[in-house]
């Protein structure tokens, strides 16, 4: 079954036939069941400079291949979650732009961190980074198979407004899974451009009063989710390093997004961009209020 991307409001998964896209289908299908919504599979293929077997793929061939990829992904999702409402869509367009458009109405969008699938040249690695930087709603990036049940949700928190959205998403997700939340705040920012590693950067330090104020804010929001156990951790470390350490054994890592363009995000050392390529669990990047 097909459905236009721009009108879909459930869980959207980008598929390209790769193993990591398959992991994204697993995660997205399970999340759709937890949320009581449907699953929409999207395969997008850009015709420009796309070579298969050293021959230019025709639009008809590209569409047929995409339909096969979506059909296989749909069979897989229904095999593990019978009764799930699944739709699919093939577009001859840029994968990243297609998924960004889908994110306008989707509950969330799920993609693999990297993978070269049945259609060569369509790398979900670059797609995921562009999507994280430009999406209009939550994005979940998958690199590894999901762990066992009971794994906590780790969320990065700070004093920025984006932190509230990330924490709310984490608490809501933990409530659905019946797991705990670890809220982690790093009291040292990333080094600014031109600064030398290893030298103290006093302007990046956060006072004890500010940390206590943040801890109270975290617990105040957590009170809206009484079934979720929440721990607050303040550490003196770079955000990426701190979150990677605390997410060991976690089921999901959640961070807020600054909404930077992809190039600017890389140049400024975006925390979310640094995590999606290194975390050993799924990473959710959240911008704006969570969608339910």
mmCIF file of C-alpha atoms in Angstrom:
data_model
loop_
_atom_site.group_PDB
_atom_site.id
_atom_site.type_symbol
_atom_site.label_atom_id
_atom_site.label_comp_id
_atom_site.label_asym_id
_atom_site.label_seq_id
_atom_site.Cartn_x
_atom_site.Cartn_y
_atom_site.Cartn_z
ATOM 1 C CA UNK A 1 0.000 0.000 0.000
ATOM 2 C CA UNK A 2 1.275 3.494 -0.767
ATOM 3 C CA UNK A 3 0.719 6.802 0.979
ATOM 4 C CA UNK A 4 2.105 10.255 0.210
ATOM 5 C CA UNK A 5 5.006 11.129 2.487
ATOM 6 C CA UNK A 6 3.844 14.657 3.187
ATOM 7 C CA UNK A 7 0.530 13.462 4.648
ATOM 8 C CA UNK A 8 1.818 10.641 6.847
ATOM 9 C CA UNK A 9 1.696 11.111 10.603
ATOM 10 C CA UNK A 10 2.983 7.821 12.026
ATOM 11 C CA UNK A 11 6.482 6.379 12.302
ATOM 12 C CA UNK A 12 8.453 6.831 9.067
ATOM 13 C CA UNK A 13 11.455 4.612 8.257
ATOM 14 C CA UNK A 14 13.926 5.247 5.437
ATOM 15 C CA UNK A 15 14.883 2.002 3.676
ATOM 16 C CA UNK A 16 17.546 1.208 1.065
ATOM 17 C CA UNK A 17 17.969 -2.548 1.331
ATOM 18 C CA UNK A 18 21.007 -2.359 3.624
ATOM 19 C CA UNK A 19 21.414 -4.263 6.873
ATOM 20 C CA UNK A 20 21.274 -1.086 8.955
ATOM 21 C CA UNK A 21 18.124 0.020 7.190
ATOM 22 C CA UNK A 22 16.762 -3.374 8.255
ATOM 23 C CA UNK A 23 17.639 -2.544 11.863
ATOM 24 C CA UNK A 24 15.785 0.755 11.421
ATOM 25 C CA UNK A 25 12.702 -1.165 10.233
ATOM 26 C CA UNK A 26 12.896 -3.379 13.346
ATOM 27 C CA UNK A 27 13.148 -0.349 15.629
ATOM 28 C CA UNK A 28 10.496 1.644 13.792
ATOM 29 C CA UNK A 29 7.989 -1.214 13.750
ATOM 30 C CA UNK A 30 8.394 -1.826 17.485
ATOM 31 C CA UNK A 31 8.040 1.907 18.165
ATOM 32 C CA UNK A 32 4.886 2.112 16.041
ATOM 33 C CA UNK A 33 3.372 -0.707 18.111
ATOM 34 C CA UNK A 34 4.350 1.023 21.386
ATOM 35 C CA UNK A 35 2.754 4.263 20.195
ATOM 36 C CA UNK A 36 -0.338 2.627 18.715
ATOM 37 C CA UNK A 37 0.295 4.158 15.316
ATOM 38 C CA UNK A 38 1.227 2.941 11.835
ATOM 39 C CA UNK A 39 4.495 2.444 9.978
ATOM 40 C CA UNK A 40 5.418 4.120 6.692
ATOM 41 C CA UNK A 41 8.420 2.870 4.690
ATOM 42 C CA UNK A 42 10.107 5.353 2.364
ATOM 43 C CA UNK A 43 12.647 4.539 -0.328
ATOM 44 C CA UNK A 44 14.086 7.491 -2.240
ATOM 45 C CA UNK A 45 16.593 7.300 -5.089
ATOM 46 C CA UNK A 46 18.231 10.224 -6.855
ATOM 47 C CA UNK A 47 18.770 9.518 -10.541
ATOM 48 C CA UNK A 48 21.642 11.931 -11.098
ATOM 49 C CA UNK A 49 25.024 10.139 -11.262
ATOM 50 C CA UNK A 50 23.555 6.916 -9.870
ATOM 51 C CA UNK A 51 25.262 3.924 -11.468
ATOM 52 C CA UNK A 52 24.303 0.280 -11.087
ATOM 53 C CA UNK A 53 26.457 -2.415 -12.690
ATOM 54 C CA UNK A 54 28.226 0.398 -14.558
ATOM 55 C CA UNK A 55 25.043 1.273 -16.427
ATOM 56 C CA UNK A 56 22.724 4.186 -15.804
ATOM 57 C CA UNK A 57 19.585 2.923 -14.111
ATOM 58 C CA UNK A 58 16.398 3.965 -15.833
ATOM 59 C CA UNK A 59 13.593 5.566 -13.822
ATOM 60 C CA UNK A 60 11.455 2.450 -14.315
ATOM 61 C CA UNK A 61 14.254 0.192 -13.048
ATOM 62 C CA UNK A 62 14.937 2.465 -10.080
ATOM 63 C CA UNK A 63 11.271 2.501 -9.137
ATOM 64 C CA UNK A 64 10.962 -1.282 -9.508
ATOM 65 C CA UNK A 65 14.028 -1.826 -7.334
ATOM 66 C CA UNK A 66 12.642 0.544 -4.720
ATOM 67 C CA UNK A 67 9.328 -1.289 -4.703
ATOM 68 C CA UNK A 68 11.143 -4.593 -4.139
ATOM 69 C CA UNK A 69 13.083 -3.059 -1.242
ATOM 70 C CA UNK A 70 9.899 -1.687 0.338
ATOM 71 C CA UNK A 71 8.045 -4.978 -0.158
ATOM 72 C CA UNK A 72 10.845 -6.921 1.563
ATOM 73 C CA UNK A 73 10.919 -4.423 4.436
ATOM 74 C CA UNK A 74 7.127 -4.618 4.793
ATOM 75 C CA UNK A 75 7.224 -8.425 4.928
ATOM 76 C CA UNK A 76 9.910 -8.235 7.605
ATOM 77 C CA UNK A 77 7.950 -5.726 9.716
ATOM 78 C CA UNK A 78 4.746 -7.764 9.504
ATOM 79 C CA UNK A 79 6.632 -10.973 10.252
ATOM 80 C CA UNK A 80 7.692 -9.610 13.631
ATOM 81 C CA UNK A 81 4.611 -7.456 14.300
ATOM 82 C CA UNK A 82 1.519 -9.077 12.723
ATOM 83 C CA UNK A 83 -1.413 -6.719 12.406
ATOM 84 C CA UNK A 84 0.723 -3.580 12.196
ATOM 85 C CA UNK A 85 -0.598 -1.099 9.621
ATOM 86 C CA UNK A 86 2.234 -0.669 7.093
ATOM 87 C CA UNK A 87 2.375 1.552 4.023
ATOM 88 C CA UNK A 88 5.257 2.280 1.662
ATOM 89 C CA UNK A 89 6.382 4.788 -0.913
ATOM 90 C CA UNK A 90 9.075 5.042 -3.610
ATOM 91 C CA UNK A 91 10.314 8.431 -4.756
ATOM 92 C CA UNK A 92 12.856 9.332 -7.411
ATOM 93 C CA UNK A 93 14.344 12.147 -5.369
ATOM 94 C CA UNK A 94 17.126 12.882 -2.910
ATOM 95 C CA UNK A 95 16.766 10.592 0.132
ATOM 96 C CA UNK A 96 17.690 13.282 2.646
ATOM 97 C CA UNK A 97 15.285 15.887 1.234
ATOM 98 C CA UNK A 98 12.493 13.296 1.010
ATOM 99 C CA UNK A 99 12.846 12.305 4.661
ATOM 100 C CA UNK A 100 13.127 15.910 5.804
ATOM 101 C CA UNK A 101 9.798 16.566 4.103
ATOM 102 C CA UNK A 102 8.332 13.453 5.744
ATOM 103 C CA UNK A 103 9.449 14.746 9.139
ATOM 104 C CA UNK A 104 7.004 17.668 8.892
ATOM 105 C CA UNK A 105 4.094 15.408 9.834
ATOM 106 C CA UNK A 106 5.637 12.150 11.076
ATOM 107 C CA UNK A 107 5.580 11.207 14.750
ATOM 108 C CA UNK A 108 9.266 10.475 14.231
ATOM 109 C CA UNK A 109 11.614 9.384 11.436
ATOM 110 C CA UNK A 110 13.955 6.397 11.767
ATOM 111 C CA UNK A 111 17.043 5.732 9.620
ATOM 112 C CA UNK A 112 20.156 3.583 9.688
ATOM 113 C CA UNK A 113 23.382 5.355 10.591
ATOM 114 C CA UNK A 114 25.183 4.083 7.521
ATOM 115 C CA UNK A 115 24.599 1.464 4.897
ATOM 116 C CA UNK A 116 25.052 0.807 1.207
ATOM 117 C CA UNK A 117 21.997 -1.045 0.136
ATOM 118 C CA UNK A 118 20.692 -2.783 -2.958
ATOM 119 C CA UNK A 119 20.893 0.498 -4.861
ATOM 120 C CA UNK A 120 24.533 1.498 -4.854
ATOM 121 C CA UNK A 121 25.410 5.079 -4.032
ATOM 122 C CA UNK A 122 22.475 5.679 -1.704
ATOM 123 C CA UNK A 123 24.314 6.022 1.602
ATOM 124 C CA UNK A 124 22.165 6.321 4.700
ATOM 125 C CA UNK A 125 25.215 7.631 6.526
ATOM 126 C CA UNK A 126 25.149 10.999 4.760
ATOM 127 C CA UNK A 127 21.356 10.944 4.742
ATOM 128 C CA UNK A 128 21.155 10.533 8.515
ATOM 129 C CA UNK A 129 23.507 13.456 9.155
ATOM 130 C CA UNK A 130 21.592 15.761 6.827
ATOM 131 C CA UNK A 131 18.281 14.616 8.285
ATOM 132 C CA UNK A 132 19.381 15.197 11.881
ATOM 133 C CA UNK A 133 20.423 18.745 10.992
ATOM 134 C CA UNK A 134 17.313 19.667 8.991
ATOM 135 C CA UNK A 135 14.389 17.579 10.257
ATOM 136 C CA UNK A 136 11.226 19.260 11.547
ATOM 137 C CA UNK A 137 10.647 16.630 14.236
ATOM 138 C CA UNK A 138 12.367 13.812 16.149
ATOM 139 C CA UNK A 139 14.823 11.581 14.285
ATOM 140 C CA UNK A 140 16.124 8.221 15.532
ATOM 141 C CA UNK A 141 19.387 6.921 14.059
ATOM 142 C CA UNK A 142 20.206 3.205 14.350
ATOM 143 C CA UNK A 143 23.699 1.662 14.178
ATOM 144 C CA UNK A 144 23.322 -1.551 16.187
ATOM 145 C CA UNK A 145 20.618 -4.132 16.923
ATOM 146 C CA UNK A 146 18.384 -3.248 19.844
ATOM 147 C CA UNK A 147 19.510 -4.693 23.176
ATOM 148 C CA UNK A 148 17.374 -6.605 25.621
ATOM 149 C CA UNK A 149 14.432 -5.222 27.530
ATOM 150 C CA UNK A 150 14.902 -3.044 30.579
ATOM 151 C CA UNK A 151 17.735 -0.911 29.241
ATOM 152 C CA UNK A 152 17.508 2.713 30.451
ATOM 153 C CA UNK A 153 17.081 5.840 28.371
ATOM 154 C CA UNK A 154 19.953 8.341 28.614
ATOM 155 C CA UNK A 155 19.268 12.003 27.852
ATOM 156 C CA UNK A 156 21.608 14.959 27.589
ATOM 157 C CA UNK A 157 20.314 18.005 29.450
ATOM 158 C CA UNK A 158 21.475 21.608 29.688
ATOM 159 C CA UNK A 159 19.993 25.073 30.159
ATOM 160 C CA UNK A 160 18.902 25.522 26.532
ATOM 161 C CA UNK A 161 15.210 25.310 25.514
ATOM 162 C CA UNK A 162 15.980 22.293 23.304
ATOM 163 C CA UNK A 163 16.822 20.363 26.463
ATOM 164 C CA UNK A 164 13.202 20.436 27.629
ATOM 165 C CA UNK A 165 12.029 18.832 24.392
ATOM 166 C CA UNK A 166 14.730 16.153 24.616
ATOM 167 C CA UNK A 167 13.955 15.380 28.261
ATOM 168 C CA UNK A 168 10.210 15.184 27.609
ATOM 169 C CA UNK A 169 10.826 12.791 24.707
ATOM 170 C CA UNK A 170 13.109 10.651 26.897
ATOM 171 C CA UNK A 171 10.620 10.506 29.773
ATOM 172 C CA UNK A 172 7.741 9.666 27.460
ATOM 173 C CA UNK A 173 9.765 6.937 25.754
ATOM 174 C CA UNK A 174 10.876 5.487 29.088
ATOM 175 C CA UNK A 175 7.276 5.435 30.318
ATOM 176 C CA UNK A 176 6.234 3.457 27.223
ATOM 177 C CA UNK A 177 9.090 0.968 27.712
ATOM 178 C CA UNK A 178 8.849 0.759 31.500
ATOM 179 C CA UNK A 179 12.502 1.715 32.039
ATOM 180 C CA UNK A 180 14.505 4.327 33.950
ATOM 181 C CA UNK A 181 16.015 7.609 32.710
ATOM 182 C CA UNK A 182 19.544 8.880 33.251
ATOM 183 C CA UNK A 183 19.709 12.654 32.759
ATOM 184 C CA UNK A 184 23.312 13.684 32.076
ATOM 185 C CA UNK A 185 24.682 17.222 32.139
ATOM 186 C CA UNK A 186 28.237 18.010 31.115
ATOM 187 C CA UNK A 187 29.722 20.983 32.943
ATOM 188 C CA UNK A 188 32.314 21.593 30.278
ATOM 189 C CA UNK A 189 31.420 22.725 26.801
ATOM 190 C CA UNK A 190 33.179 21.774 23.618
ATOM 191 C CA UNK A 191 36.326 23.810 22.981
ATOM 192 C CA UNK A 192 35.643 26.915 20.883
ATOM 193 C CA UNK A 193 37.328 27.341 17.539
ATOM 194 C CA UNK A 194 41.040 28.069 17.915
ATOM 195 C CA UNK A 195 41.280 26.881 21.524
ATOM 196 C CA UNK A 196 44.001 24.334 22.320
ATOM 197 C CA UNK A 197 42.954 20.997 23.829
ATOM 198 C CA UNK A 198 44.166 20.385 27.354
ATOM 199 C CA UNK A 199 44.008 24.025 28.491
ATOM 200 C CA UNK A 200 41.377 25.124 31.012
ATOM 201 C CA UNK A 201 38.472 27.041 29.554
ATOM 202 C CA UNK A 202 36.850 28.815 32.525
ATOM 203 C CA UNK A 203 33.989 30.212 30.483
ATOM 204 C CA UNK A 204 32.789 26.664 29.885
ATOM 205 C CA UNK A 205 32.438 25.858 33.567
ATOM 206 C CA UNK A 206 29.038 25.840 35.206
ATOM 207 C CA UNK A 207 28.563 26.916 38.819
ATOM 208 C CA UNK A 208 27.191 24.585 41.496
ATOM 209 C CA UNK A 209 24.143 26.848 41.797
ATOM 210 C CA UNK A 210 23.378 26.471 38.085
ATOM 211 C CA UNK A 211 23.778 22.694 38.271
ATOM 212 C CA UNK A 212 21.408 22.493 41.239
ATOM 213 C CA UNK A 213 18.894 24.688 39.427
ATOM 214 C CA UNK A 214 19.066 22.404 36.384
ATOM 215 C CA UNK A 215 18.671 19.299 38.563
ATOM 216 C CA UNK A 216 15.502 20.766 40.102
ATOM 217 C CA UNK A 217 14.129 21.580 36.662
ATOM 218 C CA UNK A 218 14.787 18.008 35.522
ATOM 219 C CA UNK A 219 13.027 16.540 38.527
ATOM 220 C CA UNK A 220 10.092 18.946 38.193
ATOM 221 C CA UNK A 221 9.491 17.739 34.643
ATOM 222 C CA UNK A 222 10.064 14.124 35.676
ATOM 223 C CA UNK A 223 7.260 14.496 38.224
ATOM 224 C CA UNK A 224 4.846 14.447 35.267
ATOM 225 C CA UNK A 225 5.946 10.848 34.651
ATOM 226 C CA UNK A 226 5.646 9.309 38.141
ATOM 227 C CA UNK A 227 6.183 5.747 36.912
ATOM 228 C CA UNK A 228 9.678 6.588 35.592
ATOM 229 C CA UNK A 229 12.715 6.454 37.863
ATOM 230 C CA UNK A 230 15.059 9.366 37.054
ATOM 231 C CA UNK A 231 18.682 9.947 38.059
ATOM 232 C CA UNK A 232 20.522 13.230 37.440
ATOM 233 C CA UNK A 233 24.263 13.185 36.766
ATOM 234 C CA UNK A 234 26.509 16.261 36.419
ATOM 235 C CA UNK A 235 30.002 15.537 35.118
ATOM 236 C CA UNK A 236 33.028 17.620 34.150
ATOM 237 C CA UNK A 237 33.640 16.361 30.646
ATOM 238 C CA UNK A 238 32.952 17.160 27.013
ATOM 239 C CA UNK A 239 29.300 16.462 26.177
ATOM 240 C CA UNK A 240 29.993 13.800 23.551
ATOM 241 C CA UNK A 241 32.436 11.908 25.774
ATOM 242 C CA UNK A 242 30.152 12.106 28.804
ATOM 243 C CA UNK A 243 27.086 10.886 26.930
ATOM 244 C CA UNK A 244 28.982 8.064 25.234
ATOM 245 C CA UNK A 245 30.158 6.875 28.631
ATOM 246 C CA UNK A 246 26.730 7.006 30.258
ATOM 247 C CA UNK A 247 24.890 5.398 27.336
ATOM 248 C CA UNK A 248 26.872 2.167 27.652
ATOM 249 C CA UNK A 249 24.193 -0.470 28.171
ATOM 250 C CA UNK A 250 21.372 1.968 27.376
ATOM 251 C CA UNK A 251 18.513 1.272 25.007
ATOM 252 C CA UNK A 252 18.269 4.832 23.692
ATOM 253 C CA UNK A 253 20.264 8.054 23.880
ATOM 254 C CA UNK A 254 18.315 11.314 23.475
ATOM 255 C CA UNK A 255 19.755 14.755 22.705
ATOM 256 C CA UNK A 256 18.330 18.085 21.597
ATOM 257 C CA UNK A 257 19.127 19.661 18.252
ATOM 258 C CA UNK A 258 20.380 23.154 17.508
ATOM 259 C CA UNK A 259 18.992 22.879 14.000
ATOM 260 C CA UNK A 260 22.252 23.724 12.247
ATOM 261 C CA UNK A 261 22.807 23.165 8.561
ATOM 262 C CA UNK A 262 24.944 20.047 7.906
ATOM 263 C CA UNK A 263 28.196 21.897 7.094
ATOM 264 C CA UNK A 264 27.880 24.308 10.002
ATOM 265 C CA UNK A 265 27.042 21.399 12.282
ATOM 266 C CA UNK A 266 30.250 19.588 11.390
ATOM 267 C CA UNK A 267 32.394 22.712 11.672
ATOM 268 C CA UNK A 268 31.019 23.595 15.110
ATOM 269 C CA UNK A 269 31.340 20.091 16.504
ATOM 270 C CA UNK A 270 27.628 19.412 16.987
ATOM 271 C CA UNK A 271 26.987 17.029 19.875
ATOM 272 C CA UNK A 272 24.232 15.204 17.975
ATOM 273 C CA UNK A 273 26.430 14.738 14.899
ATOM 274 C CA UNK A 274 29.258 13.446 17.065
ATOM 275 C CA UNK A 275 26.999 10.895 18.735
ATOM 276 C CA UNK A 276 25.181 9.346 15.793
ATOM 277 C CA UNK A 277 28.423 7.929 14.445
ATOM 278 C CA UNK A 278 29.768 6.599 17.746
ATOM 279 C CA UNK A 279 26.998 5.643 20.165
ATOM 280 C CA UNK A 280 26.399 1.935 20.736
ATOM 281 C CA UNK A 281 22.651 2.363 21.019
ATOM 282 C CA UNK A 282 19.919 4.131 19.084
ATOM 283 C CA UNK A 283 20.225 7.935 19.135
ATOM 284 C CA UNK A 284 17.159 10.182 19.102
ATOM 285 C CA UNK A 285 17.702 13.811 18.090
ATOM 286 C CA UNK A 286 14.780 15.977 19.133
ATOM 287 C CA UNK A 287 13.777 19.468 18.110
ATOM 288 C CA UNK A 288 10.573 21.089 19.323
ATOM 289 C CA UNK A 289 7.755 19.562 21.388
ATOM 290 C CA UNK A 290 7.441 15.745 21.157
ATOM 291 C CA UNK A 291 4.705 14.449 18.877
ATOM 292 C CA UNK A 292 2.386 11.771 20.154
#
